[in-house]
Amino acid sequence: MESFEADDGHVIVRLDRGDLALESIETACDEHDVDTGAVVTGIGTFSNLNIHYVDRTDLPDDQADRNVDLQLEGAWEVTDINGVIADGEPHLHVTAFDGERTVGGHLEDGCEINVLGEVTIRKIDGLELERRPGERNVSQLRQR
């Protein structure tokens, strides 16, 4: 992984074969002091895909009861990674295709880059956000 920062604060992250996507994005946020920002674009290929998604409308208080975790092997073409960074922590979603199906959800740790990855982070100055549990234990953005 290597990252580059522009004069306007945008950070470009290059992910190489074997890098872990979310973990590398978190490292780039630390290295470039991204407290509040957005991942505005991300593409690449994964050799495995770890995501979760909500499959219920009744939202039980326990998150484990409302999330479906998927750990998918094989080559995945990533068509988009995006989300918000609050208090230095990315909350990202991903869409990917394996040649037969398209899946999407919350990006989890352990997604290994197969060929390459490219991510653009935009810092947002003058705003400090964090996530706090809200109704039904749903993580909500709040201003610090």
Short mmCIF file of N, CA and C in Angstrom, two decimals:
data_model
loop_
_atom_site.label_atom_id
_atom_site.label_comp_id
_atom_site.label_asym_id
_atom_site.label_seq_id
_atom_site.Cartn_x
_atom_site.Cartn_y
_atom_site.Cartn_z
N MET A 1 0.85 -1.17 0.00
CA MET A 1 0.00 0.00 0.00
C MET A 1 0.89 1.23 0.00
N GLU A 2 0.48 2.16 -0.83
CA GLU A 2 1.13 3.46 -0.81
C GLU A 2 0.04 4.51 -0.96
N SER A 3 0.24 5.65 -0.29
CA SER A 3 -0.77 6.71 -0.38
C SER A 3 -0.10 8.04 -0.68
N PHE A 4 -0.87 8.91 -1.33
CA PHE A 4 -0.36 10.18 -1.83
C PHE A 4 -1.38 11.26 -1.48
N GLU A 5 -0.91 12.42 -0.99
CA GLU A 5 -1.82 13.50 -0.63
C GLU A 5 -1.62 14.70 -1.54
N ALA A 6 -2.72 15.23 -2.07
CA ALA A 6 -2.70 16.41 -2.93
C ALA A 6 -2.72 17.68 -2.06
N ASP A 7 -2.41 18.80 -2.67
CA ASP A 7 -2.43 20.08 -1.96
C ASP A 7 -3.80 20.39 -1.38
N ASP A 8 -4.87 19.92 -2.04
CA ASP A 8 -6.23 20.22 -1.57
C ASP A 8 -6.72 19.22 -0.52
N GLY A 9 -5.85 18.29 -0.10
CA GLY A 9 -6.22 17.35 0.95
C GLY A 9 -6.75 16.01 0.50
N HIS A 10 -7.00 15.84 -0.80
CA HIS A 10 -7.43 14.53 -1.28
C HIS A 10 -6.28 13.54 -1.10
N VAL A 11 -6.61 12.33 -0.73
CA VAL A 11 -5.62 11.27 -0.54
C VAL A 11 -5.96 10.14 -1.51
N ILE A 12 -4.98 9.72 -2.29
CA ILE A 12 -5.14 8.58 -3.19
C ILE A 12 -4.38 7.41 -2.57
N VAL A 13 -5.05 6.27 -2.46
CA VAL A 13 -4.45 5.08 -1.88
C VAL A 13 -4.30 4.03 -2.97
N ARG A 14 -3.06 3.57 -3.16
CA ARG A 14 -2.81 2.46 -4.09
C ARG A 14 -2.68 1.19 -3.28
N LEU A 15 -3.50 0.21 -3.61
CA LEU A 15 -3.47 -1.08 -2.93
C LEU A 15 -2.85 -2.11 -3.87
N ASP A 16 -1.91 -2.87 -3.35
CA ASP A 16 -1.19 -3.85 -4.14
C ASP A 16 -1.63 -5.27 -3.74
N ARG A 17 -1.31 -6.22 -4.61
CA ARG A 17 -1.66 -7.62 -4.37
C ARG A 17 -1.23 -8.02 -2.95
N GLY A 18 -2.18 -8.61 -2.21
CA GLY A 18 -1.91 -9.06 -0.85
C GLY A 18 -2.27 -8.06 0.23
N ASP A 19 -2.43 -6.78 -0.12
CA ASP A 19 -2.85 -5.78 0.87
C ASP A 19 -4.28 -6.07 1.31
N LEU A 20 -4.61 -5.67 2.51
CA LEU A 20 -5.97 -5.78 3.02
C LEU A 20 -6.65 -4.43 2.84
N ALA A 21 -7.81 -4.43 2.19
CA ALA A 21 -8.45 -3.18 1.75
C ALA A 21 -8.80 -2.25 2.92
N LEU A 22 -9.69 -2.67 3.80
CA LEU A 22 -10.15 -1.80 4.87
C LEU A 22 -9.00 -1.41 5.80
N GLU A 23 -8.17 -2.37 6.13
CA GLU A 23 -7.06 -2.09 7.03
C GLU A 23 -6.10 -1.07 6.40
N SER A 24 -5.87 -1.15 5.09
CA SER A 24 -4.99 -0.19 4.41
C SER A 24 -5.62 1.20 4.36
N ILE A 25 -6.92 1.26 4.16
CA ILE A 25 -7.62 2.55 4.17
C ILE A 25 -7.52 3.19 5.55
N GLU A 26 -7.69 2.38 6.59
CA GLU A 26 -7.54 2.88 7.97
C GLU A 26 -6.13 3.41 8.20
N THR A 27 -5.12 2.70 7.70
CA THR A 27 -3.73 3.15 7.83
C THR A 27 -3.52 4.48 7.12
N ALA A 28 -4.07 4.61 5.91
CA ALA A 28 -3.94 5.87 5.16
C ALA A 28 -4.61 7.01 5.92
N CYS A 29 -5.76 6.76 6.54
CA CYS A 29 -6.43 7.80 7.34
C CYS A 29 -5.53 8.24 8.49
N ASP A 30 -4.88 7.29 9.14
CA ASP A 30 -3.95 7.63 10.24
C ASP A 30 -2.76 8.43 9.71
N GLU A 31 -2.14 7.95 8.63
CA GLU A 31 -0.94 8.59 8.10
C GLU A 31 -1.19 10.01 7.60
N HIS A 32 -2.41 10.27 7.11
CA HIS A 32 -2.72 11.58 6.52
C HIS A 32 -3.66 12.41 7.41
N ASP A 33 -3.81 11.99 8.66
CA ASP A 33 -4.62 12.73 9.64
C ASP A 33 -6.02 13.03 9.13
N VAL A 34 -6.68 12.01 8.59
CA VAL A 34 -8.07 12.17 8.14
C VAL A 34 -8.96 11.89 9.34
N ASP A 35 -9.53 12.94 9.92
CA ASP A 35 -10.45 12.80 11.04
C ASP A 35 -11.88 12.67 10.52
N THR A 36 -12.30 13.61 9.70
CA THR A 36 -13.62 13.57 9.07
C THR A 36 -13.40 13.64 7.57
N GLY A 37 -14.06 12.75 6.85
CA GLY A 37 -13.88 12.73 5.40
C GLY A 37 -14.82 11.75 4.75
N ALA A 38 -14.55 11.49 3.48
CA ALA A 38 -15.37 10.56 2.71
C ALA A 38 -14.49 9.78 1.75
N VAL A 39 -14.77 8.50 1.65
CA VAL A 39 -14.19 7.72 0.56
C VAL A 39 -15.14 7.94 -0.61
N VAL A 40 -14.66 8.66 -1.61
CA VAL A 40 -15.52 9.08 -2.71
C VAL A 40 -15.49 8.13 -3.89
N THR A 41 -14.45 7.32 -3.99
CA THR A 41 -14.39 6.32 -5.04
C THR A 41 -13.41 5.23 -4.65
N GLY A 42 -13.69 4.04 -5.07
CA GLY A 42 -12.78 2.93 -4.86
C GLY A 42 -13.07 1.84 -5.87
N ILE A 43 -12.02 1.29 -6.44
CA ILE A 43 -12.15 0.19 -7.40
C ILE A 43 -11.03 -0.81 -7.12
N GLY A 44 -11.13 -1.98 -7.72
CA GLY A 44 -10.06 -2.94 -7.59
C GLY A 44 -10.56 -4.36 -7.74
N THR A 45 -9.73 -5.29 -7.28
CA THR A 45 -10.10 -6.71 -7.28
C THR A 45 -9.71 -7.31 -5.94
N PHE A 46 -10.57 -8.16 -5.42
CA PHE A 46 -10.31 -8.88 -4.17
C PHE A 46 -10.18 -10.37 -4.47
N SER A 47 -9.38 -11.06 -3.66
CA SER A 47 -9.32 -12.52 -3.76
C SER A 47 -10.27 -13.18 -2.76
N ASN A 48 -10.91 -12.38 -1.94
CA ASN A 48 -11.99 -12.82 -1.06
C ASN A 48 -12.78 -11.58 -0.67
N LEU A 49 -14.02 -11.78 -0.29
CA LEU A 49 -14.90 -10.66 0.02
C LEU A 49 -15.60 -10.94 1.35
N ASN A 50 -15.38 -10.06 2.32
CA ASN A 50 -16.02 -10.16 3.63
C ASN A 50 -16.91 -8.94 3.82
N ILE A 51 -18.22 -9.18 3.91
CA ILE A 51 -19.18 -8.09 4.08
C ILE A 51 -20.27 -8.52 5.05
N HIS A 52 -21.04 -7.55 5.49
CA HIS A 52 -22.30 -7.87 6.15
C HIS A 52 -23.36 -6.91 5.62
N TYR A 53 -24.60 -7.34 5.74
CA TYR A 53 -25.73 -6.50 5.35
C TYR A 53 -26.90 -6.80 6.27
N VAL A 54 -27.82 -5.84 6.35
CA VAL A 54 -29.02 -5.99 7.17
C VAL A 54 -30.11 -6.60 6.31
N ASP A 55 -30.72 -7.68 6.80
CA ASP A 55 -31.76 -8.35 6.02
C ASP A 55 -33.12 -8.32 6.72
N ARG A 56 -33.29 -7.40 7.67
CA ARG A 56 -34.54 -7.34 8.43
C ARG A 56 -35.06 -5.91 8.48
N THR A 57 -36.35 -5.79 8.70
CA THR A 57 -36.93 -4.47 8.87
C THR A 57 -37.33 -4.20 10.32
N ASP A 58 -37.37 -5.23 11.16
CA ASP A 58 -37.78 -5.03 12.55
C ASP A 58 -36.64 -4.59 13.46
N LEU A 59 -35.40 -4.67 13.03
CA LEU A 59 -34.20 -4.21 13.74
C LEU A 59 -34.17 -4.57 15.22
N PRO A 60 -33.87 -5.83 15.53
CA PRO A 60 -33.67 -6.18 16.94
C PRO A 60 -32.49 -5.40 17.51
N ASP A 61 -32.50 -5.20 18.84
CA ASP A 61 -31.44 -4.42 19.48
C ASP A 61 -30.06 -5.02 19.30
N ASP A 62 -29.97 -6.35 19.30
CA ASP A 62 -28.68 -7.02 19.13
C ASP A 62 -28.31 -7.04 17.65
N GLN A 63 -27.21 -6.37 17.30
CA GLN A 63 -26.80 -6.29 15.90
C GLN A 63 -26.54 -7.66 15.29
N ALA A 64 -26.06 -8.61 16.09
CA ALA A 64 -25.79 -9.96 15.56
C ALA A 64 -27.06 -10.61 15.03
N ASP A 65 -28.22 -10.21 15.55
CA ASP A 65 -29.49 -10.79 15.11
C ASP A 65 -30.05 -10.13 13.86
N ARG A 66 -29.46 -9.03 13.40
CA ARG A 66 -30.00 -8.35 12.23
C ARG A 66 -29.04 -8.34 11.05
N ASN A 67 -27.80 -8.75 11.25
CA ASN A 67 -26.82 -8.73 10.18
C ASN A 67 -26.59 -10.12 9.61
N VAL A 68 -26.41 -10.17 8.30
CA VAL A 68 -25.98 -11.39 7.62
C VAL A 68 -24.52 -11.18 7.25
N ASP A 69 -23.66 -12.07 7.71
CA ASP A 69 -22.24 -12.00 7.40
C ASP A 69 -21.94 -12.93 6.24
N LEU A 70 -21.22 -12.41 5.25
CA LEU A 70 -20.80 -13.22 4.11
C LEU A 70 -19.27 -13.21 4.03
N GLN A 71 -18.70 -14.38 3.92
CA GLN A 71 -17.26 -14.54 3.68
C GLN A 71 -17.14 -15.36 2.40
N LEU A 72 -16.84 -14.67 1.31
CA LEU A 72 -16.89 -15.26 -0.02
C LEU A 72 -15.49 -15.36 -0.61
N GLU A 73 -15.13 -16.54 -1.08
CA GLU A 73 -13.83 -16.77 -1.70
C GLU A 73 -13.93 -16.53 -3.20
N GLY A 74 -12.80 -16.48 -3.84
CA GLY A 74 -12.75 -16.33 -5.29
C GLY A 74 -12.44 -14.90 -5.70
N ALA A 75 -12.31 -14.70 -7.00
CA ALA A 75 -11.97 -13.39 -7.55
C ALA A 75 -13.20 -12.51 -7.61
N TRP A 76 -13.09 -11.30 -7.05
CA TRP A 76 -14.19 -10.33 -7.02
C TRP A 76 -13.74 -9.04 -7.67
N GLU A 77 -14.48 -8.58 -8.66
CA GLU A 77 -14.24 -7.29 -9.30
C GLU A 77 -15.01 -6.24 -8.50
N VAL A 78 -14.28 -5.33 -7.88
CA VAL A 78 -14.90 -4.30 -7.04
C VAL A 78 -15.26 -3.11 -7.92
N THR A 79 -16.54 -2.80 -7.98
CA THR A 79 -17.00 -1.69 -8.82
C THR A 79 -17.16 -0.40 -8.05
N ASP A 80 -17.21 -0.48 -6.71
CA ASP A 80 -17.31 0.74 -5.93
C ASP A 80 -17.05 0.46 -4.46
N ILE A 81 -16.32 1.37 -3.84
CA ILE A 81 -16.17 1.44 -2.38
C ILE A 81 -16.43 2.90 -2.03
N ASN A 82 -17.33 3.14 -1.07
CA ASN A 82 -17.57 4.52 -0.65
C ASN A 82 -18.11 4.54 0.78
N GLY A 83 -18.08 5.73 1.37
CA GLY A 83 -18.61 5.88 2.70
C GLY A 83 -18.05 7.10 3.40
N VAL A 84 -18.35 7.21 4.69
CA VAL A 84 -17.97 8.37 5.50
C VAL A 84 -16.94 7.96 6.53
N ILE A 85 -16.00 8.86 6.78
CA ILE A 85 -15.00 8.68 7.83
C ILE A 85 -15.35 9.66 8.94
N ALA A 86 -15.56 9.15 10.14
CA ALA A 86 -15.89 9.98 11.30
C ALA A 86 -14.97 9.59 12.44
N ASP A 87 -14.36 10.60 13.07
CA ASP A 87 -13.41 10.38 14.16
C ASP A 87 -12.31 9.41 13.73
N GLY A 88 -11.91 9.52 12.45
CA GLY A 88 -10.84 8.70 11.91
C GLY A 88 -11.22 7.28 11.53
N GLU A 89 -12.48 6.91 11.73
CA GLU A 89 -12.93 5.53 11.48
C GLU A 89 -13.81 5.46 10.23
N PRO A 90 -13.37 4.73 9.19
CA PRO A 90 -14.19 4.59 7.99
C PRO A 90 -15.39 3.67 8.21
N HIS A 91 -16.54 4.07 7.69
CA HIS A 91 -17.73 3.22 7.58
C HIS A 91 -17.98 3.11 6.08
N LEU A 92 -17.62 1.98 5.50
CA LEU A 92 -17.59 1.86 4.04
C LEU A 92 -18.49 0.74 3.55
N HIS A 93 -19.01 0.95 2.36
CA HIS A 93 -19.79 -0.08 1.66
C HIS A 93 -19.08 -0.42 0.36
N VAL A 94 -19.34 -1.61 -0.12
CA VAL A 94 -18.67 -2.12 -1.31
C VAL A 94 -19.68 -2.84 -2.20
N THR A 95 -19.48 -2.75 -3.49
CA THR A 95 -20.23 -3.52 -4.47
C THR A 95 -19.21 -4.29 -5.31
N ALA A 96 -19.47 -5.59 -5.50
CA ALA A 96 -18.50 -6.41 -6.22
C ALA A 96 -19.23 -7.50 -7.03
N PHE A 97 -18.53 -8.00 -8.05
CA PHE A 97 -19.07 -8.98 -9.00
C PHE A 97 -18.05 -10.10 -9.18
N ASP A 98 -18.52 -11.36 -9.16
CA ASP A 98 -17.61 -12.49 -9.32
C ASP A 98 -17.78 -13.23 -10.65
N GLY A 99 -18.49 -12.62 -11.59
CA GLY A 99 -18.75 -13.28 -12.86
C GLY A 99 -20.11 -13.94 -12.92
N GLU A 100 -20.70 -14.18 -11.75
CA GLU A 100 -22.02 -14.80 -11.68
C GLU A 100 -23.03 -13.96 -10.90
N ARG A 101 -22.55 -13.27 -9.90
CA ARG A 101 -23.48 -12.49 -9.07
C ARG A 101 -22.82 -11.21 -8.59
N THR A 102 -23.67 -10.25 -8.30
CA THR A 102 -23.24 -8.99 -7.73
C THR A 102 -23.74 -8.95 -6.29
N VAL A 103 -22.86 -8.57 -5.38
CA VAL A 103 -23.24 -8.44 -3.98
C VAL A 103 -22.74 -7.09 -3.47
N GLY A 104 -23.36 -6.64 -2.41
CA GLY A 104 -22.95 -5.39 -1.79
C GLY A 104 -23.24 -5.43 -0.32
N GLY A 105 -22.52 -4.60 0.41
CA GLY A 105 -22.74 -4.51 1.84
C GLY A 105 -21.63 -3.74 2.51
N HIS A 106 -21.61 -3.84 3.82
CA HIS A 106 -20.63 -3.15 4.67
C HIS A 106 -19.29 -3.86 4.55
N LEU A 107 -18.24 -3.13 4.14
CA LEU A 107 -16.91 -3.70 3.99
C LEU A 107 -16.34 -4.09 5.35
N GLU A 108 -15.87 -5.33 5.46
CA GLU A 108 -15.30 -5.85 6.70
C GLU A 108 -13.80 -6.09 6.53
N ASP A 109 -13.12 -6.31 7.64
CA ASP A 109 -11.70 -6.64 7.64
C ASP A 109 -11.45 -7.91 6.83
N GLY A 110 -10.22 -8.01 6.34
CA GLY A 110 -9.76 -9.26 5.74
C GLY A 110 -9.97 -9.41 4.25
N CYS A 111 -10.44 -8.35 3.55
CA CYS A 111 -10.60 -8.43 2.09
C CYS A 111 -9.23 -8.19 1.45
N GLU A 112 -8.67 -9.24 0.87
CA GLU A 112 -7.33 -9.17 0.32
C GLU A 112 -7.37 -8.76 -1.15
N ILE A 113 -6.48 -7.83 -1.50
CA ILE A 113 -6.38 -7.37 -2.88
C ILE A 113 -5.82 -8.50 -3.74
N ASN A 114 -6.48 -8.73 -4.87
CA ASN A 114 -6.05 -9.76 -5.82
C ASN A 114 -5.05 -9.20 -6.81
N VAL A 115 -5.44 -8.15 -7.54
CA VAL A 115 -4.56 -7.54 -8.55
C VAL A 115 -4.18 -6.13 -8.14
N LEU A 116 -5.18 -5.27 -7.91
CA LEU A 116 -4.90 -3.89 -7.53
C LEU A 116 -6.12 -3.28 -6.87
N GLY A 117 -5.90 -2.13 -6.27
CA GLY A 117 -6.99 -1.34 -5.72
C GLY A 117 -6.60 0.12 -5.76
N GLU A 118 -7.58 0.99 -5.96
CA GLU A 118 -7.36 2.44 -5.97
C GLU A 118 -8.53 3.10 -5.25
N VAL A 119 -8.20 3.90 -4.25
CA VAL A 119 -9.22 4.53 -3.42
C VAL A 119 -8.90 6.01 -3.30
N THR A 120 -9.94 6.85 -3.38
CA THR A 120 -9.78 8.29 -3.18
C THR A 120 -10.52 8.70 -1.92
N ILE A 121 -9.79 9.37 -1.02
CA ILE A 121 -10.35 9.88 0.22
C ILE A 121 -10.35 11.40 0.14
N ARG A 122 -11.47 12.00 0.52
CA ARG A 122 -11.55 13.46 0.58
C ARG A 122 -11.66 13.88 2.03
N LYS A 123 -10.67 14.63 2.51
CA LYS A 123 -10.75 15.19 3.86
C LYS A 123 -11.81 16.28 3.89
N ILE A 124 -12.50 16.40 5.00
CA ILE A 124 -13.48 17.47 5.19
C ILE A 124 -13.02 18.29 6.39
N ASP A 125 -12.53 19.47 6.11
CA ASP A 125 -12.05 20.36 7.17
C ASP A 125 -13.21 21.16 7.75
N GLY A 126 -13.09 21.56 9.01
CA GLY A 126 -14.09 22.41 9.64
C GLY A 126 -15.31 21.66 10.15
N LEU A 127 -15.24 20.34 10.18
CA LEU A 127 -16.35 19.53 10.67
C LEU A 127 -15.75 18.34 11.41
N GLU A 128 -16.22 18.11 12.62
CA GLU A 128 -15.76 16.97 13.41
C GLU A 128 -16.95 16.08 13.72
N LEU A 129 -16.93 14.88 13.14
CA LEU A 129 -18.02 13.93 13.34
C LEU A 129 -17.54 12.72 14.11
N GLU A 130 -18.49 12.06 14.77
CA GLU A 130 -18.27 10.78 15.42
C GLU A 130 -19.54 9.96 15.28
N ARG A 131 -19.43 8.68 15.58
CA ARG A 131 -20.60 7.81 15.56
C ARG A 131 -20.93 7.40 17.00
N ARG A 132 -22.21 7.48 17.34
CA ARG A 132 -22.69 7.06 18.65
C ARG A 132 -23.93 6.22 18.46
N PRO A 133 -24.13 5.25 19.33
CA PRO A 133 -25.35 4.44 19.23
C PRO A 133 -26.58 5.32 19.41
N GLY A 134 -27.55 5.10 18.55
CA GLY A 134 -28.84 5.79 18.65
C GLY A 134 -29.94 4.79 18.92
N GLU A 135 -31.13 5.10 18.46
CA GLU A 135 -32.27 4.22 18.63
C GLU A 135 -31.98 2.84 18.06
N ARG A 136 -32.36 1.82 18.79
CA ARG A 136 -32.15 0.42 18.38
C ARG A 136 -30.68 0.07 18.19
N ASN A 137 -29.80 0.82 18.88
CA ASN A 137 -28.37 0.58 18.83
C ASN A 137 -27.80 0.74 17.41
N VAL A 138 -28.41 1.64 16.64
CA VAL A 138 -27.91 1.95 15.30
C VAL A 138 -26.89 3.07 15.44
N SER A 139 -25.72 2.86 14.88
CA SER A 139 -24.65 3.85 14.92
C SER A 139 -25.05 5.07 14.09
N GLN A 140 -25.05 6.25 14.72
CA GLN A 140 -25.48 7.47 14.06
C GLN A 140 -24.39 8.53 14.10
N LEU A 141 -24.27 9.27 13.00
CA LEU A 141 -23.32 10.38 12.96
C LEU A 141 -23.81 11.50 13.85
N ARG A 142 -22.88 12.06 14.60
CA ARG A 142 -23.14 13.21 15.46
C ARG A 142 -21.95 14.15 15.35
N GLN A 143 -22.21 15.42 15.54
CA GLN A 143 -21.11 16.40 15.56
C GLN A 143 -20.46 16.38 16.93
N ARG A 144 -19.11 16.41 16.93
CA ARG A 144 -18.40 16.43 18.22
C ARG A 144 -18.29 17.85 18.73
#
